[in-house]
Amino acid sequence: MGADHAQRAFMGSFTSAGGRGISVAAFDRDTGALSLLASTDAVADPSFLAVGRAPGTGDVVLYAAGETSEGTAAAFRVDDGGAPRLIGEVRPVGGDSPTHLALAAGHLLTANYGSGSVTALPVRDDGSLGPATGVLGHEGRGPDEGRQSGPHAHQVLADPSRNWVLSVDLGTDSVRVCALDPESGSLRLHTETALRPGTGPRHLAFHPSGEHAYVLNELEPTITVCRWDAAGGVLEPLGEAQVLPHDHDEDGAVRTYPSEVVVSHDGRFLWTANRGHDSISVLTLDETAEKPVLAAAVGCGGRWPRDLTLDPSGQWLYAANEHSGNVSWFAVDAGTGIPVHTGSVEVPAASCVVFA
């Protein structure tokens, strides 16, 4: 991938709901604008994407999680200005409905929502994927019978030290810390952190210092602040903060389901996407990074924001609005952290945005 490819964005969408699959857009660094270039529906329901490099060639490779009951993980070569080209897929991945994925220690990891598990797939020299080398099943349940009758792994990611893999489970109200063996690809449970029952943790984001993590809860509009001990691989809950004003739903007509949390590059702000309320919340962080304070909530530029992403510079914030079928972008005010809506592009059934 040449210098021009640093100005590309990739967007996932649900093909089962009319989405195009994976769309490629040119990214204007000066205005934040995205301009659609091409798309591919080679994989069904690519709800989440990740960008990596082929170990043997250094070529940029785009990975997708196909959120179907069978479960798919796919690798794509990215050509100049064209649609991503499928170079291989693994189906099934050993878990149902993979909804998130991440790269760690030479492997692609999938968080399998339906089966409540995490799968490790080796990345080959050309960037393609080998068969699963490890599947770690979660156990447990939560008090919400409708959403927590069993485990539901919703996110998997490496910690900043790259020594641990964390998986966030909505169904069990917990975050698991795992060890991934880079040679065998096996996954081993190291510790499990219990969060308040019924909160339904969905995603987490680390502070730039690497010493704190913020777990966004889906079943309640709250953030759980945690201290992260990278040496011991231990996540310690410290407290919670509201991500919406207390009067956000006075008549109880619209329930809010937060979806994504993002921390600014300088560690001063934290943003959440809130489905139902259809907003982006801005929380300020002090020097301790342990007490987020809600500062504002602005419209997301559409309906049902499933994902929230910063561009590599940290100046532009993007919301993938699933139900309105668009991706909106916002200029981030450097002083207040408040995002200002500046444009959008049509992306039916949008699910995520990532940058090369």
Short mmCIF file of C-alpha atoms in Angstrom, two decimals:
data_model
loop_
_atom_site.label_atom_id
_atom_site.label_comp_id
_atom_site.label_asym_id
_atom_site.label_seq_id
_atom_site.Cartn_x
_atom_site.Cartn_y
_atom_site.Cartn_z
CA MET A 1 0.00 0.00 0.00
CA GLY A 2 1.51 3.34 -1.09
CA ALA A 3 1.27 6.76 0.50
CA ASP A 4 -2.06 7.37 -1.18
CA HIS A 5 -3.54 4.41 0.67
CA ALA A 6 -3.02 6.19 3.99
CA GLN A 7 -6.03 8.23 2.88
CA ARG A 8 -8.45 5.33 2.69
CA ALA A 9 -11.31 4.37 4.99
CA PHE A 10 -13.15 1.05 5.01
CA MET A 11 -16.76 0.64 6.13
CA GLY A 12 -18.59 -2.55 7.03
CA SER A 13 -22.33 -3.08 6.62
CA PHE A 14 -25.00 -5.75 6.93
CA THR A 15 -25.70 -7.31 3.53
CA SER A 16 -28.77 -9.03 5.01
CA ALA A 17 -30.27 -5.56 5.61
CA GLY A 18 -29.41 -4.08 2.21
CA GLY A 19 -25.80 -3.12 2.89
CA ARG A 20 -23.06 -3.24 0.27
CA GLY A 21 -20.75 -5.34 2.44
CA ILE A 22 -17.36 -3.63 2.59
CA SER A 23 -17.08 -0.14 1.10
CA VAL A 24 -13.87 1.76 0.37
CA ALA A 25 -13.75 5.56 0.61
CA ALA A 26 -11.16 8.23 -0.04
CA PHE A 27 -10.42 10.25 3.09
CA ASP A 28 -9.76 13.99 2.87
CA ARG A 29 -7.53 14.80 5.84
CA ASP A 30 -8.29 18.54 5.62
CA THR A 31 -12.10 18.30 5.68
CA GLY A 32 -12.70 14.83 7.12
CA ALA A 33 -14.90 14.01 4.12
CA LEU A 34 -15.29 10.45 2.86
CA SER A 35 -15.92 9.80 -0.86
CA LEU A 36 -17.05 6.32 -1.88
CA LEU A 37 -14.79 4.50 -4.36
CA ALA A 38 -15.80 0.83 -4.48
CA SER A 39 -17.44 -2.00 -2.56
CA THR A 40 -17.60 -5.78 -2.32
CA ASP A 41 -20.18 -8.19 -0.95
CA ALA A 42 -17.84 -11.19 -1.08
CA VAL A 43 -18.57 -11.90 2.60
CA ALA A 44 -22.04 -11.79 4.16
CA ASP A 45 -22.66 -9.30 6.96
CA PRO A 46 -19.10 -8.01 7.55
CA SER A 47 -20.08 -6.21 10.74
CA PHE A 48 -16.57 -5.42 11.94
CA LEU A 49 -13.25 -4.82 10.19
CA ALA A 50 -9.57 -4.60 11.15
CA VAL A 51 -6.48 -3.56 9.21
CA GLY A 52 -3.15 -5.36 9.45
CA ARG A 53 -0.09 -6.30 7.40
CA ALA A 54 0.90 -9.60 5.84
CA PRO A 55 3.87 -10.94 7.87
CA GLY A 56 5.77 -12.11 4.81
CA THR A 57 5.30 -9.16 2.45
CA GLY A 58 4.26 -6.18 4.56
CA ASP A 59 1.23 -5.64 2.33
CA VAL A 60 -1.82 -4.11 3.98
CA VAL A 61 -4.59 -6.66 4.55
CA LEU A 62 -8.19 -5.96 5.53
CA TYR A 63 -9.90 -8.49 7.81
CA ALA A 64 -13.65 -8.92 8.24
CA ALA A 65 -15.90 -10.78 10.67
CA GLY A 66 -18.95 -12.18 8.90
CA GLU A 67 -21.67 -12.01 11.54
CA THR A 68 -23.69 -15.03 10.45
CA SER A 69 -24.82 -18.01 12.51
CA GLU A 70 -22.09 -20.10 10.87
CA GLY A 71 -19.44 -17.46 11.42
CA THR A 72 -16.82 -16.28 8.93
CA ALA A 73 -13.44 -14.58 9.13
CA ALA A 74 -12.05 -13.26 5.84
CA ALA A 75 -8.89 -11.58 4.56
CA PHE A 76 -8.80 -9.08 1.68
CA ARG A 77 -6.01 -7.57 -0.36
CA VAL A 78 -6.45 -3.83 -0.84
CA ASP A 79 -5.74 -2.61 -4.37
CA ASP A 80 -5.27 1.03 -5.36
CA GLY A 81 -8.70 2.67 -5.62
CA GLY A 82 -10.52 -0.63 -6.15
CA ALA A 83 -12.69 -2.97 -4.16
CA PRO A 84 -10.92 -5.18 -1.61
CA ARG A 85 -10.04 -8.56 -3.18
CA LEU A 86 -10.79 -11.69 -1.16
CA ILE A 87 -7.65 -13.77 -0.62
CA GLY A 88 -9.15 -16.32 1.74
CA GLU A 89 -11.73 -17.04 4.40
CA VAL A 90 -12.30 -19.43 7.27
CA ARG A 91 -15.84 -20.71 7.66
CA PRO A 92 -16.91 -21.69 10.24
CA VAL A 93 -14.65 -20.08 12.84
CA GLY A 94 -15.68 -22.41 15.65
CA GLY A 95 -18.14 -19.93 17.14
CA ASP A 96 -21.52 -18.45 16.23
CA SER A 97 -22.10 -14.87 15.02
CA PRO A 98 -18.64 -13.29 15.31
CA THR A 99 -19.31 -9.62 15.98
CA HIS A 100 -15.82 -8.22 16.57
CA LEU A 101 -12.22 -9.04 15.71
CA ALA A 102 -8.67 -7.95 16.47
CA LEU A 103 -5.07 -8.83 15.63
CA ALA A 104 -2.63 -10.06 18.29
CA ALA A 105 0.57 -12.13 18.39
CA GLY A 106 0.36 -13.31 14.78
CA HIS A 107 -3.29 -14.28 15.03
CA LEU A 108 -6.71 -12.90 14.18
CA LEU A 109 -9.12 -13.15 17.10
CA THR A 110 -12.91 -13.17 16.78
CA ALA A 111 -15.45 -12.46 19.52
CA ASN A 112 -18.35 -14.83 18.87
CA TYR A 113 -21.52 -13.30 20.25
CA GLY A 114 -23.87 -16.20 19.59
CA SER A 115 -21.80 -18.91 21.22
CA GLY A 116 -20.07 -16.73 23.80
CA SER A 117 -16.50 -17.58 22.85
CA VAL A 118 -13.25 -16.25 21.38
CA THR A 119 -11.47 -17.90 18.45
CA ALA A 120 -7.80 -17.60 17.43
CA LEU A 121 -6.87 -17.98 13.74
CA PRO A 122 -3.22 -17.89 12.59
CA VAL A 123 -2.24 -15.22 10.07
CA ARG A 124 -0.17 -16.71 7.24
CA ASP A 125 2.76 -15.01 5.51
CA ASP A 126 0.54 -13.68 2.71
CA GLY A 127 -2.01 -12.32 5.22
CA SER A 128 -4.56 -15.09 4.67
CA LEU A 129 -5.92 -17.08 7.60
CA GLY A 130 -5.38 -20.65 8.74
CA PRO A 131 -7.89 -22.88 10.56
CA ALA A 132 -8.71 -22.10 14.18
CA THR A 133 -5.97 -23.04 16.64
CA GLY A 134 -7.90 -22.20 19.78
CA VAL A 135 -11.47 -21.56 20.88
CA LEU A 136 -12.02 -20.33 24.43
CA GLY A 137 -15.63 -20.72 25.59
CA HIS A 138 -17.15 -18.35 28.12
CA GLU A 139 -19.45 -19.52 30.90
CA GLY A 140 -22.11 -17.78 32.96
CA ARG A 141 -25.21 -15.63 32.64
CA GLY A 142 -26.74 -12.38 33.93
CA PRO A 143 -30.03 -11.20 35.45
CA ASP A 144 -31.57 -9.94 32.18
CA GLU A 145 -33.33 -13.08 30.91
CA GLY A 146 -33.89 -11.60 27.48
CA ARG A 147 -30.26 -10.66 26.82
CA GLN A 148 -28.19 -12.56 29.39
CA SER A 149 -29.42 -16.15 29.40
CA GLY A 150 -25.88 -17.21 28.48
CA PRO A 151 -22.48 -15.80 27.53
CA HIS A 152 -22.23 -13.30 24.64
CA ALA A 153 -18.68 -12.25 23.80
CA HIS A 154 -19.01 -8.83 22.16
CA GLN A 155 -15.44 -7.56 21.82
CA VAL A 156 -11.91 -8.91 21.80
CA LEU A 157 -8.73 -6.82 21.79
CA ALA A 158 -5.09 -6.82 22.85
CA ASP A 159 -4.04 -4.64 25.77
CA PRO A 160 -1.51 -1.82 25.13
CA SER A 161 1.39 -4.00 26.29
CA ARG A 162 0.40 -6.65 23.70
CA ASN A 163 0.89 -9.30 26.38
CA TRP A 164 -2.78 -10.01 27.05
CA VAL A 165 -6.06 -10.47 25.20
CA LEU A 166 -9.26 -9.08 26.75
CA SER A 167 -12.76 -10.22 25.87
CA VAL A 168 -15.85 -8.27 26.91
CA ASP A 169 -18.94 -10.41 27.56
CA LEU A 170 -22.39 -8.81 27.60
CA GLY A 171 -24.11 -11.97 28.78
CA THR A 172 -21.99 -12.63 31.85
CA ASP A 173 -21.36 -9.04 33.00
CA SER A 174 -17.63 -9.62 32.93
CA VAL A 175 -14.32 -9.02 31.17
CA ARG A 176 -11.93 -11.93 30.70
CA VAL A 177 -8.16 -11.55 30.47
CA CYS A 178 -6.57 -14.30 28.42
CA ALA A 179 -3.07 -15.41 27.43
CA LEU A 180 -2.50 -16.18 23.74
CA ASP A 181 0.41 -18.50 22.91
CA PRO A 182 1.97 -17.01 19.74
CA GLU A 183 3.43 -20.38 18.71
CA SER A 184 0.50 -22.76 19.21
CA GLY A 185 -2.33 -20.22 18.97
CA SER A 186 -3.95 -21.62 22.11
CA LEU A 187 -5.97 -19.37 24.42
CA ARG A 188 -5.86 -19.68 28.20
CA LEU A 189 -8.06 -17.86 30.70
CA HIS A 190 -5.90 -15.82 33.11
CA THR A 191 -8.38 -13.75 35.15
CA GLU A 192 -12.03 -12.74 34.97
CA THR A 193 -13.33 -9.39 36.26
CA ALA A 194 -16.95 -9.29 37.39
CA LEU A 195 -18.85 -6.06 36.74
CA ARG A 196 -22.16 -4.95 38.24
CA PRO A 197 -24.88 -7.48 37.34
CA GLY A 198 -27.24 -6.39 34.59
CA THR A 199 -25.03 -3.70 33.09
CA GLY A 200 -24.26 -5.75 29.98
CA PRO A 201 -20.69 -4.68 29.09
CA ARG A 202 -20.21 -4.32 25.32
CA HIS A 203 -16.86 -2.68 24.46
CA LEU A 204 -13.87 -1.21 26.25
CA ALA A 205 -11.19 1.32 25.34
CA PHE A 206 -7.84 1.98 27.01
CA HIS A 207 -6.51 5.33 28.15
CA PRO A 208 -3.35 6.37 26.21
CA SER A 209 -1.31 5.86 29.38
CA GLY A 210 -2.27 2.18 29.34
CA GLU A 211 -3.12 2.32 33.03
CA HIS A 212 -6.91 2.62 32.81
CA ALA A 213 -9.71 1.12 30.74
CA TYR A 214 -13.29 2.26 30.21
CA VAL A 215 -15.96 -0.40 29.77
CA LEU A 216 -19.09 0.81 28.00
CA ASN A 217 -22.26 -0.93 29.15
CA GLU A 218 -25.06 -1.65 26.68
CA LEU A 219 -27.94 -2.53 29.01
CA GLU A 220 -27.43 0.64 31.08
CA PRO A 221 -26.08 3.98 29.75
CA THR A 222 -22.98 3.87 31.94
CA ILE A 223 -19.20 3.57 31.78
CA THR A 224 -17.30 1.38 34.23
CA VAL A 225 -13.87 2.86 34.98
CA CYS A 226 -11.15 0.28 35.63
CA ARG A 227 -7.50 0.27 36.59
CA TRP A 228 -5.35 -1.94 34.35
CA ASP A 229 -2.30 -3.76 35.69
CA ALA A 230 -0.40 -4.89 32.59
CA ALA A 231 2.29 -6.66 34.61
CA GLY A 232 -0.19 -8.91 36.38
CA GLY A 233 -2.92 -8.96 33.73
CA VAL A 234 -5.55 -7.72 36.18
CA LEU A 235 -8.49 -5.40 35.49
CA GLU A 236 -9.88 -3.69 38.61
CA PRO A 237 -13.24 -1.83 38.58
CA LEU A 238 -13.09 1.57 40.31
CA GLY A 239 -16.53 3.08 39.71
CA GLU A 240 -19.18 4.07 37.18
CA ALA A 241 -20.21 7.22 35.33
CA GLN A 242 -23.35 8.14 33.43
CA VAL A 243 -22.99 8.70 29.69
CA LEU A 244 -26.34 10.48 29.28
CA PRO A 245 -28.18 13.20 31.24
CA HIS A 246 -30.40 11.79 33.97
CA ASP A 247 -33.49 13.20 32.22
CA HIS A 248 -32.66 11.70 28.81
CA ASP A 249 -35.79 9.51 28.80
CA GLU A 250 -38.23 10.96 31.27
CA ASP A 251 -41.29 9.18 29.84
CA GLY A 252 -39.53 5.85 29.31
CA ALA A 253 -40.51 5.78 25.64
CA VAL A 254 -37.06 5.22 24.15
CA ARG A 255 -34.47 2.92 25.68
CA THR A 256 -30.82 3.68 24.97
CA TYR A 257 -28.26 1.04 24.05
CA PRO A 258 -24.71 2.46 24.06
CA SER A 259 -22.52 0.82 21.44
CA GLU A 260 -18.95 2.16 21.30
CA VAL A 261 -16.44 4.08 23.40
CA VAL A 262 -13.44 6.07 22.11
CA VAL A 263 -10.71 7.91 24.04
CA SER A 264 -8.92 10.96 22.61
CA HIS A 265 -5.25 10.61 21.74
CA ASP A 266 -4.27 13.07 24.49
CA GLY A 267 -6.41 11.32 27.12
CA ARG A 268 -8.53 14.39 27.90
CA PHE A 269 -11.86 13.26 26.44
CA LEU A 270 -13.98 10.17 26.07
CA TRP A 271 -16.85 9.72 23.60
CA THR A 272 -19.66 7.17 23.46
CA ALA A 273 -22.18 6.35 20.73
CA ASN A 274 -25.70 5.91 22.03
CA ARG A 275 -28.31 4.01 20.02
CA GLY A 276 -31.92 4.96 20.73
CA HIS A 277 -30.90 8.35 22.05
CA ASP A 278 -29.05 8.65 18.71
CA SER A 279 -26.30 10.77 20.16
CA ILE A 280 -22.61 11.07 20.84
CA SER A 281 -21.72 11.82 24.44
CA VAL A 282 -18.65 13.81 25.45
CA LEU A 283 -17.04 13.08 28.82
CA THR A 284 -14.03 14.92 30.18
CA LEU A 285 -11.16 13.18 31.97
CA ASP A 286 -8.97 14.76 34.63
CA GLU A 287 -5.33 13.97 35.37
CA THR A 288 -6.26 10.87 37.36
CA ALA A 289 -8.25 9.50 34.36
CA GLU A 290 -10.58 7.89 36.90
CA LYS A 291 -13.56 10.26 37.00
CA PRO A 292 -15.25 10.84 33.63
CA VAL A 293 -17.67 13.79 33.75
CA LEU A 294 -20.45 14.14 31.20
CA ALA A 295 -20.00 17.46 29.39
CA ALA A 296 -22.39 17.25 26.43
CA ALA A 297 -24.44 15.01 24.17
CA VAL A 298 -24.85 15.91 20.49
CA GLY A 299 -26.78 14.31 17.65
CA CYS A 300 -25.02 11.47 15.82
CA GLY A 301 -26.02 12.70 12.35
CA GLY A 302 -28.37 9.77 11.79
CA ARG A 303 -30.11 6.92 13.59
CA TRP A 304 -28.76 3.99 15.62
CA PRO A 305 -25.00 4.73 15.77
CA ARG A 306 -23.43 1.27 15.93
CA ASP A 307 -19.80 2.36 15.78
CA LEU A 308 -17.67 5.39 16.60
CA THR A 309 -14.13 5.91 15.27
CA LEU A 310 -11.39 8.55 15.33
CA ASP A 311 -9.27 9.13 12.24
CA PRO A 312 -5.51 8.56 12.74
CA SER A 313 -4.91 12.26 13.47
CA GLY A 314 -7.59 12.41 16.16
CA GLN A 315 -9.17 15.49 14.57
CA TRP A 316 -12.21 13.77 13.02
CA LEU A 317 -14.82 11.51 14.60
CA TYR A 318 -17.01 9.14 12.55
CA ALA A 319 -20.35 7.55 13.44
CA ALA A 320 -21.65 4.52 11.52
CA ASN A 321 -25.42 4.99 11.70
CA GLU A 322 -26.98 1.61 10.98
CA HIS A 323 -30.69 2.44 10.72
CA SER A 324 -30.37 5.69 8.76
CA GLY A 325 -27.78 4.08 6.47
CA ASN A 326 -25.04 6.67 6.61
CA VAL A 327 -21.63 7.45 8.06
CA SER A 328 -21.37 10.95 9.55
CA TRP A 329 -18.20 12.84 10.37
CA PHE A 330 -17.50 15.48 12.97
CA ALA A 331 -14.75 18.00 13.60
CA VAL A 332 -13.53 17.60 17.18
CA ASP A 333 -13.09 20.86 19.06
CA ALA A 334 -9.61 20.62 20.55
CA GLY A 335 -10.55 22.70 23.59
CA THR A 336 -13.90 21.18 24.59
CA GLY A 337 -13.90 17.79 22.88
CA ILE A 338 -17.35 18.55 21.47
CA PRO A 339 -17.82 17.10 17.95
CA VAL A 340 -19.35 19.39 15.28
CA HIS A 341 -21.20 17.63 12.47
CA THR A 342 -19.68 18.53 9.11
CA GLY A 343 -20.93 15.91 6.65
CA SER A 344 -22.08 12.38 5.87
CA VAL A 345 -22.04 9.73 3.16
CA GLU A 346 -24.66 7.09 2.30
CA VAL A 347 -23.72 3.63 3.59
CA PRO A 348 -26.81 1.40 3.89
CA ALA A 349 -26.91 -0.68 7.09
CA ALA A 350 -23.56 0.76 8.20
CA SER A 351 -21.82 -1.12 11.01
CA CYS A 352 -18.24 0.17 11.39
CA VAL A 353 -15.48 2.42 10.05
CA VAL A 354 -11.73 1.73 10.11
CA PHE A 355 -8.74 3.53 8.65
CA ALA A 356 -5.64 2.10 6.97
#
